[in-house]
Every structure is written in structure tokens, then in C-alpha cells.
Amino acid sequence: MSLYLRSFVDDWRTVYNPIEYVLEETDGTKLAYKGFRYLVDVYDGATLLGRLKIPLDPNNYGRADVHGVCESYLTSNIGTIGSTTAFTDNAESWKTFKFKFGEEYFNGTAWVTDAGMNYIAHGVEDNTEEEVIIFNGSLPNYRGTTVNFYDWQTANYYQNYTVNAVGRKWLSNAPLGGFNAQYFANEDTTKVELTDEGWLYFLYDDASNVADRIKVTRYTGGAIPITSDVDIMMVGTVTGKHLRIPSAPASLNTVQASTVTASYNAYSISLYNGVTQVSESRRFNIASDCRYETRRIEFLNSLGGFDFFNFTKISRRNEKIERKFFKMNQDNLDTTDGSIDYSISDREKVQYYTISRPSMKLTSDWVSVDIYNYLLEMMSSPEVYLHEVNNVTGAMQRIPVKSLVGNWEQKLSTADSVFNLEVTIDFGMDNIRQRW
């Protein structure tokens, strides 16, 4: 056997980052053939999705990046408003891909294609394929304390998201928040209202990362907070690798009535397997009604889940109006005597095209340094929605946002105090008026 896989990827990989394999053929006879190149076949189960043909580099290696093929088969999953399902597979956000390797060359008589060859890798011979779970993440190369692509790959950081223990991370870079007796909820605790919809996303393996329930711990304030727990059970078996669970009050209460009510000041959410906690605890502070209408933003984060943020200060709608005119000849000639009847009421220019484009300016409440810095993910997100109540049905709905524009600058806890964030959302919609 002379085909080696010199470099390979981890068991879980983000699709919008490089997914690279390095091949080496050590048989000099093959390498000397005209047109020698490596083959990398990308499979979904038994279905061949695509083939990459990789030429030799000067050192006889073949370096193949397969993420371009894989990302064509992944998208994102947002939570279904009104869903009664506790654990939901985000089926379009992940896929298990298989990669097989081979060679192609002209042996002097005919082209030889040898696909799906056995190869040496992982310290053993007779490997036939590489299998990787790939999901719709896009890790930055560098962004302060946020997990980056290099750490994920070189330090097996993905295990922090798949370990079946109290340290399992959610697919979110939002601060976890915390509670204490004096302030009850600290400045990094996510604020929610009872009408909010929302979900938490995580990686899952039903064979080794088992969870069978969501534990919601409710807190009633006071010098010594009173707690009570409620479990929301998984129904049946969920075999997906990228899941979501309800996390905001309205979504929790739809799955299991009265989970979070006005009787409580705060709550936390964790995954459990029986009596064992198998995830970090994410904490939420239940905010009272605000003076202004709350504007809730949902956005795709870099880890492939959706996060949420409430703008609770004054918001203002705007519409940018574009008009076009033509000049018309006045119909002021009296055909009976040939006189011209000039009048100030005659219309000389007519507006024949009118279109307006709505936007909205939002202002947040005072936020902490950590929350403000994390919101860079919202500012750079390619998929953003505004949650808004439908005026006709009274139901919550999503309004797609074309872009979210604002000025962001890192804040430092040692130099800056609390502050708010102002952004303008462009809905990317055209409102067209009657034409003349």
C-alpha cells in the first residue's frame, strides 16, 4: 500500500472554514505517469456528491479543501414559533459526509482511474473512508476571546461542545449570566419578557452524548432566592447531531404550560440525563414591561445557532422615499376662442414613480462590557429577523432584515462603563405607491 493520508480533520467540523486533507503517493512509478492527480470523492451515505481532482505540488503532496462542496448542502434552521416539540433536529444545519480517496493518471496507453482506494492513516492500514459530521458554523480566524478556527482544529476544541458533562457548551458565544443574593441577576444575565420566543442550539450524539430532559430552575427573588425545578422530557429518540430546545418564556410555555410565569423573577436552563447535568447552565432574568415597545432581534451566530437580543429603549420607524417626475403640457387652451387660460392650479410636473423603503432605528438598554462585545456577532450576521406581533392575527411573526447597520467598537471593563447600542435595520422591502 502506497497511498497515505498525511493530514485529516476532526470528527466535527464547521462548513464555512477549510476542511482539508493532504494525500501522498509514495510509489515513484505512479508519480512519473503523465497527468497524475489525486481524487477526493465526497459522499452523502452512498450518494456521490462531487469529485475533486488535485494535482501534485512540488513535494508530491495533494492538498484538497472539500468545504466548498459540503456547504452547498447545508443551510440554517430557525425555531418554529408555536412548536410543541421540546427537542428538534436542525436537519438542514448538519450532515455526515464521507470522503474517499484515489488517483488518476495516464499510463502511456490509457487513462487509469482508481477511486476509493485503501490508504494508510491514523496509524493503521486499509482505511477506506473518512467520516465527518459537518455543521453550518463559520469560526473567525481572530476575534478576541471568541473561539477561533485555529483552536477548534488544532486543540480539538470541538469536544467542549460534544462532551456529555456539565461543561458542554451551547452553540452560542453569549455570556451565560449568573445569579446572586444581593442583585439576583448580574449584568451579564440575558433579559427576556414573558412574550418572547427563543431557542438554544447544541451539538448532540444520541449514542454517546445522551440527554433526555431540559431542566428549568425557576427563581423567586429575595434575600435568599427560592428555587423550584421543572423537567421537560424528550419524547422518543432524537438522532440528529445539531438540535435546538426552547429557551424563551413563550416557547417554553408552548411546550409545557406554566413553565415560566410572572410568579418568577428568573430561571436557568440546563440539559440533563436523568439526574446528571450534561451541559452548562444558561441564565435568564425576567424583565418587567418596558416603557417602550420591545424590539426582539434573532440572528444567526458564528457557531451555527440563532441568538436573540432585545432592544428595549425608544425605536423609530423611517421610510426613505424616492420619487420620479415628468413634465406635462398644460391643457389650458380654450378651443372655442383660442385663448389661453393660465391658472396657478395647473399641474406642470407629475409624479409618476414613488417608492419607499422602510427601516427602523433601535436603541438598547444599558448593557455590560461582555454583552456589548458579544453583539459584534449580531452586527456581522448574514441572517437576521425582527420579531413582531401581526396586527391582524395577533400572533408573533418574523420580519426578515436585509442588513443591520451600526457602529461597533470594543469596550474594556477597565476603561469603559455601561453603555447602550444603537443600530438601524434595513428591511430590504419596497413599498410602491399608485402610479399616475
mmCIF file of C-alpha atoms in Angstrom, residues 114-421:
data_model
loop_
_atom_site.group_PDB
_atom_site.id
_atom_site.type_symbol
_atom_site.label_atom_id
_atom_site.label_comp_id
_atom_site.label_asym_id
_atom_site.label_seq_id
_atom_site.Cartn_x
_atom_site.Cartn_y
_atom_site.Cartn_z
ATOM 1 C CA ASP A 114 -8.575 4.230 -9.280
ATOM 2 C CA ALA A 115 -11.208 5.664 -6.904
ATOM 3 C CA GLY A 116 -11.979 4.593 -3.355
ATOM 4 C CA MET A 117 -8.521 3.152 -2.706
ATOM 5 C CA ASN A 118 -7.370 1.769 0.616
ATOM 6 C CA TYR A 119 -4.940 4.112 2.337
ATOM 7 C CA ILE A 120 -2.792 4.455 5.439
ATOM 8 C CA ALA A 121 -3.936 6.929 8.122
ATOM 9 C CA HIS A 122 -4.454 7.179 11.886
ATOM 10 C CA GLY A 123 -1.550 4.767 12.317
ATOM 11 C CA VAL A 124 -3.300 1.848 10.588
ATOM 12 C CA GLU A 125 -3.579 0.422 7.090
ATOM 13 C CA ASP A 126 -6.612 -0.450 4.983
ATOM 14 C CA ASN A 127 -8.645 2.641 5.736
ATOM 15 C CA THR A 128 -11.408 3.070 3.166
ATOM 16 C CA GLU A 129 -13.091 6.385 4.067
ATOM 17 C CA GLU A 130 -13.140 9.374 6.386
ATOM 18 C CA GLU A 131 -16.436 10.295 8.055
ATOM 19 C CA VAL A 132 -17.024 13.781 9.486
ATOM 20 C CA ILE A 133 -20.074 15.496 10.945
ATOM 21 C CA ILE A 134 -20.140 18.947 9.378
ATOM 22 C CA PHE A 135 -22.415 21.754 10.542
ATOM 23 C CA ASN A 136 -23.153 25.310 9.465
ATOM 24 C CA GLY A 137 -20.616 27.115 11.639
ATOM 25 C CA SER A 138 -18.229 29.832 10.490
ATOM 26 C CA LEU A 139 -15.498 30.350 13.048
ATOM 27 C CA PRO A 140 -13.475 33.579 12.894
ATOM 28 C CA ASN A 141 -9.741 33.490 12.448
ATOM 29 C CA TYR A 142 -9.386 36.020 15.243
ATOM 30 C CA ARG A 143 -11.919 37.795 17.420
ATOM 31 C CA GLY A 144 -10.651 38.317 20.934
ATOM 32 C CA THR A 145 -11.852 35.660 23.375
ATOM 33 C CA THR A 146 -14.334 34.046 20.955
ATOM 34 C CA VAL A 147 -13.357 30.516 19.971
ATOM 35 C CA ASN A 148 -11.494 30.709 16.671
ATOM 36 C CA PHE A 149 -10.943 28.309 13.809
ATOM 37 C CA TYR A 150 -7.331 27.541 14.722
ATOM 38 C CA ASP A 151 -8.131 26.455 18.275
ATOM 39 C CA TRP A 152 -11.090 24.386 17.094
ATOM 40 C CA GLN A 153 -8.908 22.440 14.691
ATOM 41 C CA THR A 154 -5.564 22.103 16.410
ATOM 42 C CA ALA A 155 -6.658 21.709 20.031
ATOM 43 C CA ASN A 156 -9.753 19.506 19.497
ATOM 44 C CA TYR A 157 -11.829 22.308 20.952
ATOM 45 C CA TYR A 158 -14.969 20.764 19.450
ATOM 46 C CA GLN A 159 -15.002 18.335 22.385
ATOM 47 C CA ASN A 160 -16.178 21.203 24.603
ATOM 48 C CA TYR A 161 -19.418 21.188 22.597
ATOM 49 C CA THR A 162 -19.902 17.424 22.482
ATOM 50 C CA VAL A 163 -18.778 16.233 25.924
ATOM 51 C CA ASN A 164 -21.591 14.634 27.938
ATOM 52 C CA ALA A 165 -20.872 16.598 31.114
ATOM 53 C CA VAL A 166 -21.643 19.808 32.957
ATOM 54 C CA GLY A 167 -19.104 21.638 30.787
ATOM 55 C CA ARG A 168 -20.859 21.009 27.451
ATOM 56 C CA LYS A 169 -21.105 24.373 25.696
ATOM 57 C CA TRP A 170 -24.100 25.720 23.811
ATOM 58 C CA LEU A 171 -23.735 26.879 20.218
ATOM 59 C CA SER A 172 -23.602 30.491 21.325
ATOM 60 C CA ASN A 173 -20.957 32.974 22.416
ATOM 61 C CA ALA A 174 -23.419 34.946 24.551
ATOM 62 C CA PRO A 175 -22.441 35.332 28.227
ATOM 63 C CA LEU A 176 -24.006 32.645 30.424
ATOM 64 C CA GLY A 177 -25.112 35.135 33.081
ATOM 65 C CA GLY A 178 -25.362 34.459 36.794
ATOM 66 C CA PHE A 179 -27.403 34.959 39.938
ATOM 67 C CA ASN A 180 -26.518 36.216 43.392
ATOM 68 C CA ALA A 181 -28.482 37.040 46.502
ATOM 69 C CA GLN A 182 -27.896 40.788 46.502
ATOM 70 C CA TYR A 183 -28.659 41.680 42.893
ATOM 71 C CA PHE A 184 -30.412 38.448 41.973
ATOM 72 C CA ALA A 185 -29.268 38.620 38.345
ATOM 73 C CA ASN A 186 -25.898 40.007 37.347
ATOM 74 C CA GLU A 187 -25.294 42.390 34.457
ATOM 75 C CA ASP A 188 -24.436 39.586 32.001
ATOM 76 C CA THR A 189 -27.686 37.666 32.528
ATOM 77 C CA THR A 190 -29.917 37.641 29.450
ATOM 78 C CA LYS A 191 -33.103 39.668 29.890
ATOM 79 C CA VAL A 192 -36.321 38.233 28.483
ATOM 80 C CA GLU A 193 -40.011 39.071 28.582
ATOM 81 C CA LEU A 194 -42.815 36.570 29.066
ATOM 82 C CA THR A 195 -43.947 37.043 25.460
ATOM 83 C CA ASP A 196 -40.511 36.313 23.965
ATOM 84 C CA GLU A 197 -39.864 33.381 21.639
ATOM 85 C CA GLY A 198 -36.393 31.818 21.555
ATOM 86 C CA TRP A 199 -34.291 28.649 21.410
ATOM 87 C CA LEU A 200 -30.880 27.305 22.413
ATOM 88 C CA TYR A 201 -28.777 25.251 19.973
ATOM 89 C CA PHE A 202 -26.291 22.480 20.743
ATOM 90 C CA LEU A 203 -24.393 19.535 19.242
ATOM 91 C CA TYR A 204 -25.687 16.096 20.125
ATOM 92 C CA ASP A 205 -24.924 12.427 19.682
ATOM 93 C CA ASP A 206 -27.706 10.141 20.859
ATOM 94 C CA ALA A 207 -25.200 7.302 21.293
ATOM 95 C CA SER A 208 -22.537 8.982 23.446
ATOM 96 C CA ASN A 209 -23.796 12.475 24.394
ATOM 97 C CA VAL A 210 -27.137 11.422 25.827
ATOM 98 C CA ALA A 211 -29.624 13.948 27.231
ATOM 99 C CA ASP A 212 -33.238 13.112 27.973
ATOM 100 C CA ARG A 213 -34.642 16.298 29.507
ATOM 101 C CA ILE A 214 -34.451 20.060 29.839
ATOM 102 C CA LYS A 215 -34.248 21.176 33.454
ATOM 103 C CA VAL A 216 -35.691 24.636 34.088
ATOM 104 C CA THR A 217 -34.828 26.032 37.516
ATOM 105 C CA ARG A 218 -37.125 28.930 38.457
ATOM 106 C CA TYR A 219 -36.110 31.613 40.960
ATOM 107 C CA THR A 220 -38.256 33.796 43.190
ATOM 108 C CA GLY A 221 -36.320 36.813 44.450
ATOM 109 C CA GLY A 222 -35.459 37.779 47.968
ATOM 110 C CA ALA A 223 -32.523 37.813 50.332
ATOM 111 C CA ILE A 224 -32.392 34.036 49.831
ATOM 112 C CA PRO A 225 -33.848 33.184 46.410
ATOM 113 C CA ILE A 226 -36.399 30.365 46.389
ATOM 114 C CA THR A 227 -35.967 27.815 43.621
ATOM 115 C CA SER A 228 -38.164 25.181 42.018
ATOM 116 C CA ASP A 229 -37.383 22.812 39.154
ATOM 117 C CA VAL A 230 -39.439 21.504 36.271
ATOM 118 C CA ASP A 231 -38.312 18.904 33.744
ATOM 119 C CA ILE A 232 -39.332 18.965 30.093
ATOM 120 C CA MET A 233 -38.787 15.462 28.788
ATOM 121 C CA MET A 234 -37.523 14.324 25.395
ATOM 122 C CA VAL A 235 -40.262 12.390 23.625
ATOM 123 C CA GLY A 236 -38.963 9.319 21.802
ATOM 124 C CA THR A 237 -35.411 9.317 20.444
ATOM 125 C CA VAL A 238 -33.829 12.201 18.570
ATOM 126 C CA THR A 239 -30.982 11.049 16.338
ATOM 127 C CA GLY A 240 -29.902 14.408 14.913
ATOM 128 C CA LYS A 241 -26.480 15.879 15.621
ATOM 129 C CA HIS A 242 -27.479 19.561 15.750
ATOM 130 C CA LEU A 243 -30.505 20.244 17.971
ATOM 131 C CA ARG A 244 -32.471 23.113 19.475
ATOM 132 C CA ILE A 245 -34.618 23.409 22.582
ATOM 133 C CA PRO A 246 -36.987 26.185 23.684
ATOM 134 C CA SER A 247 -35.373 28.757 25.955
ATOM 135 C CA ALA A 248 -37.512 31.932 25.987
ATOM 136 C CA PRO A 249 -40.677 32.047 28.146
ATOM 137 C CA ALA A 250 -43.297 31.885 25.380
ATOM 138 C CA SER A 251 -41.529 28.977 23.647
ATOM 139 C CA LEU A 252 -41.133 27.058 26.926
ATOM 140 C CA ASN A 253 -44.748 27.608 27.878
ATOM 141 C CA THR A 254 -45.955 26.372 24.494
ATOM 142 C CA VAL A 255 -44.126 23.081 25.030
ATOM 143 C CA GLN A 256 -45.169 22.766 28.680
ATOM 144 C CA ALA A 257 -47.720 25.174 30.136
ATOM 145 C CA SER A 258 -46.779 27.436 33.068
ATOM 146 C CA THR A 259 -43.081 26.580 32.922
ATOM 147 C CA VAL A 260 -42.157 30.272 33.260
ATOM 148 C CA THR A 261 -44.707 32.717 34.646
ATOM 149 C CA ALA A 262 -44.887 36.145 36.264
ATOM 150 C CA SER A 263 -44.516 34.419 39.638
ATOM 151 C CA TYR A 264 -40.782 34.062 38.980
ATOM 152 C CA ASN A 265 -38.014 36.620 38.640
ATOM 153 C CA ALA A 266 -35.506 34.477 36.762
ATOM 154 C CA TYR A 267 -34.716 30.983 35.563
ATOM 155 C CA SER A 268 -31.880 28.843 34.248
ATOM 156 C CA ILE A 269 -31.815 26.096 31.617
ATOM 157 C CA SER A 270 -29.589 23.003 31.528
ATOM 158 C CA LEU A 271 -29.574 19.661 29.748
ATOM 159 C CA TYR A 272 -29.849 16.593 31.951
ATOM 160 C CA ASN A 273 -29.560 12.860 31.514
ATOM 161 C CA GLY A 274 -31.606 11.515 34.385
ATOM 162 C CA VAL A 275 -30.206 13.206 37.485
ATOM 163 C CA THR A 276 -26.894 14.139 35.815
ATOM 164 C CA GLN A 277 -26.344 17.602 34.373
ATOM 165 C CA VAL A 278 -24.816 17.349 30.894
ATOM 166 C CA SER A 279 -24.492 20.991 29.803
ATOM 167 C CA GLU A 280 -23.676 24.427 31.058
ATOM 168 C CA SER A 281 -26.485 26.433 32.670
ATOM 169 C CA ARG A 282 -27.771 29.392 30.665
ATOM 170 C CA ARG A 283 -29.486 32.002 32.868
ATOM 171 C CA PHE A 284 -32.323 34.411 32.111
ATOM 172 C CA ASN A 285 -33.747 37.362 34.015
ATOM 173 C CA ILE A 286 -37.469 38.012 33.505
ATOM 174 C CA ALA A 287 -37.847 41.715 32.751
ATOM 175 C CA SER A 288 -40.982 43.680 33.562
ATOM 176 C CA ASP A 289 -42.900 45.600 30.923
ATOM 177 C CA CYS A 290 -40.872 48.396 29.411
ATOM 178 C CA ARG A 291 -41.862 51.986 28.800
ATOM 179 C CA TYR A 292 -41.191 51.495 25.103
ATOM 180 C CA GLU A 293 -42.140 48.676 22.772
ATOM 181 C CA THR A 294 -39.512 45.934 22.886
ATOM 182 C CA ARG A 295 -37.883 45.055 19.563
ATOM 183 C CA ARG A 296 -36.535 41.496 19.604
ATOM 184 C CA ILE A 297 -33.798 40.580 17.124
ATOM 185 C CA GLU A 298 -32.966 36.985 16.125
ATOM 186 C CA PHE A 299 -29.678 36.375 14.334
ATOM 187 C CA LEU A 300 -27.510 33.521 13.070
ATOM 188 C CA ASN A 301 -24.319 33.315 15.104
ATOM 189 C CA SER A 302 -20.878 32.057 14.074
ATOM 190 C CA LEU A 303 -21.458 28.628 15.646
ATOM 191 C CA GLY A 304 -24.491 27.824 13.502
ATOM 192 C CA GLY A 305 -27.222 28.535 16.072
ATOM 193 C CA PHE A 306 -29.509 31.518 16.471
ATOM 194 C CA ASP A 307 -29.192 34.057 19.270
ATOM 195 C CA PHE A 308 -31.591 36.756 20.458
ATOM 196 C CA PHE A 309 -31.316 40.281 21.787
ATOM 197 C CA ASN A 310 -33.966 42.735 22.979
ATOM 198 C CA PHE A 311 -33.804 46.450 22.196
ATOM 199 C CA THR A 312 -35.948 47.997 24.911
ATOM 200 C CA LYS A 313 -35.459 51.743 24.527
ATOM 201 C CA ILE A 314 -37.161 54.013 22.035
ATOM 202 C CA SER A 315 -37.372 52.784 18.441
ATOM 203 C CA ARG A 316 -38.355 54.855 15.436
ATOM 204 C CA ARG A 317 -39.594 53.780 12.014
ATOM 205 C CA ASN A 318 -38.261 55.527 8.948
ATOM 206 C CA GLU A 319 -39.020 55.367 5.237
ATOM 207 C CA LYS A 320 -36.681 56.627 2.565
ATOM 208 C CA ILE A 321 -38.803 57.919 -0.308
ATOM 209 C CA GLU A 322 -37.722 58.012 -3.939
ATOM 210 C CA ARG A 323 -39.765 59.998 -6.496
ATOM 211 C CA LYS A 324 -39.607 60.491 -10.266
ATOM 212 C CA PHE A 325 -41.469 63.126 -12.313
ATOM 213 C CA PHE A 326 -42.256 64.082 -15.883
ATOM 214 C CA LYS A 327 -43.266 67.480 -17.189
ATOM 215 C CA MET A 328 -46.587 67.667 -18.996
ATOM 216 C CA ASN A 329 -48.066 70.233 -21.371
ATOM 217 C CA GLN A 330 -50.884 72.164 -19.777
ATOM 218 C CA ASP A 331 -54.399 71.607 -21.086
ATOM 219 C CA ASN A 332 -55.320 75.300 -20.827
ATOM 220 C CA LEU A 333 -56.163 76.266 -24.408
ATOM 221 C CA ASP A 334 -59.787 77.318 -24.870
ATOM 222 C CA THR A 335 -60.736 75.692 -28.172
ATOM 223 C CA THR A 336 -63.811 77.917 -28.649
ATOM 224 C CA ASP A 337 -61.996 81.255 -28.963
ATOM 225 C CA GLY A 338 -58.305 80.301 -28.982
ATOM 226 C CA SER A 339 -57.460 81.987 -25.683
ATOM 227 C CA ILE A 340 -55.097 80.548 -23.069
ATOM 228 C CA ASP A 341 -56.432 80.235 -19.539
ATOM 229 C CA TYR A 342 -53.390 80.421 -17.267
ATOM 230 C CA SER A 343 -54.014 79.123 -13.758
ATOM 231 C CA ILE A 344 -51.860 78.592 -10.695
ATOM 232 C CA SER A 345 -53.688 75.342 -10.084
ATOM 233 C CA ASP A 346 -52.423 73.760 -13.294
ATOM 234 C CA ARG A 347 -50.098 70.802 -12.700
ATOM 235 C CA GLU A 348 -46.832 71.174 -14.636
ATOM 236 C CA LYS A 349 -44.905 68.218 -13.206
ATOM 237 C CA VAL A 350 -46.467 64.841 -12.486
ATOM 238 C CA GLN A 351 -45.074 62.292 -10.066
ATOM 239 C CA TYR A 352 -45.169 59.011 -11.994
ATOM 240 C CA TYR A 353 -42.961 56.814 -9.791
ATOM 241 C CA THR A 354 -42.965 56.617 -5.986
ATOM 242 C CA ILE A 355 -41.262 54.002 -3.882
ATOM 243 C CA SER A 356 -40.387 53.986 -0.179
ATOM 244 C CA ARG A 357 -38.040 51.676 1.681
ATOM 245 C CA PRO A 358 -38.726 51.081 5.395
ATOM 246 C CA SER A 359 -36.091 50.956 8.095
ATOM 247 C CA MET A 360 -36.064 51.196 11.875
ATOM 248 C CA LYS A 361 -33.661 52.705 14.361
ATOM 249 C CA LEU A 362 -33.268 50.687 17.566
ATOM 250 C CA THR A 363 -31.691 51.567 20.900
ATOM 251 C CA SER A 364 -30.741 49.070 23.582
ATOM 252 C CA ASP A 365 -30.902 49.431 27.338
ATOM 253 C CA TRP A 366 -27.622 49.794 29.218
ATOM 254 C CA VAL A 367 -25.560 46.641 28.680
ATOM 255 C CA SER A 368 -22.377 45.224 30.164
ATOM 256 C CA VAL A 369 -18.971 45.125 28.503
ATOM 257 C CA ASP A 370 -19.238 41.387 27.788
ATOM 258 C CA ILE A 371 -22.688 41.620 26.210
ATOM 259 C CA TYR A 372 -21.720 44.637 24.114
ATOM 260 C CA ASN A 373 -18.596 42.922 22.783
ATOM 261 C CA TYR A 374 -20.510 39.715 22.040
ATOM 262 C CA LEU A 375 -23.060 41.688 19.983
ATOM 263 C CA LEU A 376 -20.487 42.026 17.213
ATOM 264 C CA GLU A 377 -21.915 38.657 16.142
ATOM 265 C CA MET A 378 -25.285 40.317 15.623
ATOM 266 C CA MET A 379 -23.748 43.216 13.696
ATOM 267 C CA SER A 380 -21.955 40.844 11.281
ATOM 268 C CA SER A 381 -24.660 38.185 10.971
ATOM 269 C CA PRO A 382 -25.822 37.305 7.434
ATOM 270 C CA GLU A 383 -29.292 36.188 8.602
ATOM 271 C CA VAL A 384 -31.334 38.490 10.851
ATOM 272 C CA TYR A 385 -35.032 38.688 11.793
ATOM 273 C CA LEU A 386 -37.214 41.104 13.741
ATOM 274 C CA HIS A 387 -39.901 39.525 15.941
ATOM 275 C CA GLU A 388 -43.141 41.470 15.652
ATOM 276 C CA VAL A 389 -46.777 40.844 16.514
ATOM 277 C CA ASN A 390 -49.047 40.545 13.463
ATOM 278 C CA ASN A 391 -51.624 43.333 13.670
ATOM 279 C CA VAL A 392 -54.349 41.157 12.124
ATOM 280 C CA THR A 393 -53.877 37.766 13.787
ATOM 281 C CA GLY A 394 -52.173 38.874 16.995
ATOM 282 C CA ALA A 395 -49.579 36.104 16.536
ATOM 283 C CA MET A 396 -45.830 36.578 16.708
ATOM 284 C CA GLN A 397 -44.119 36.633 13.313
ATOM 285 C CA ARG A 398 -40.648 37.090 11.851
ATOM 286 C CA ILE A 399 -39.802 40.021 9.597
ATOM 287 C CA PRO A 400 -36.623 39.339 7.552
ATOM 288 C CA VAL A 401 -33.956 42.027 7.849
ATOM 289 C CA LYS A 402 -31.740 42.782 4.870
ATOM 290 C CA SER A 403 -28.963 44.377 6.900
ATOM 291 C CA LEU A 404 -28.256 45.709 10.343
ATOM 292 C CA VAL A 405 -26.073 48.808 10.398
ATOM 293 C CA GLY A 406 -24.367 50.467 13.340
ATOM 294 C CA ASN A 407 -21.030 51.465 14.782
ATOM 295 C CA TRP A 408 -19.292 48.870 16.961
ATOM 296 C CA GLU A 409 -16.101 49.338 18.905
ATOM 297 C CA GLN A 410 -14.685 47.002 21.510
ATOM 298 C CA LYS A 411 -15.296 48.048 25.110
ATOM 299 C CA LEU A 412 -12.941 47.357 28.011
ATOM 300 C CA SER A 413 -14.127 46.700 31.545
ATOM 301 C CA THR A 414 -11.147 48.583 32.950
ATOM 302 C CA ALA A 415 -11.761 51.699 30.856
ATOM 303 C CA ASP A 416 -15.460 51.857 29.987
ATOM 304 C CA SER A 417 -18.675 51.975 31.989
ATOM 305 C CA VAL A 418 -22.078 50.705 30.901
ATOM 306 C CA PHE A 419 -23.428 51.921 27.567
ATOM 307 C CA ASN A 420 -26.141 51.233 25.015
ATOM 308 C CA LEU A 421 -26.075 50.155 21.384
#
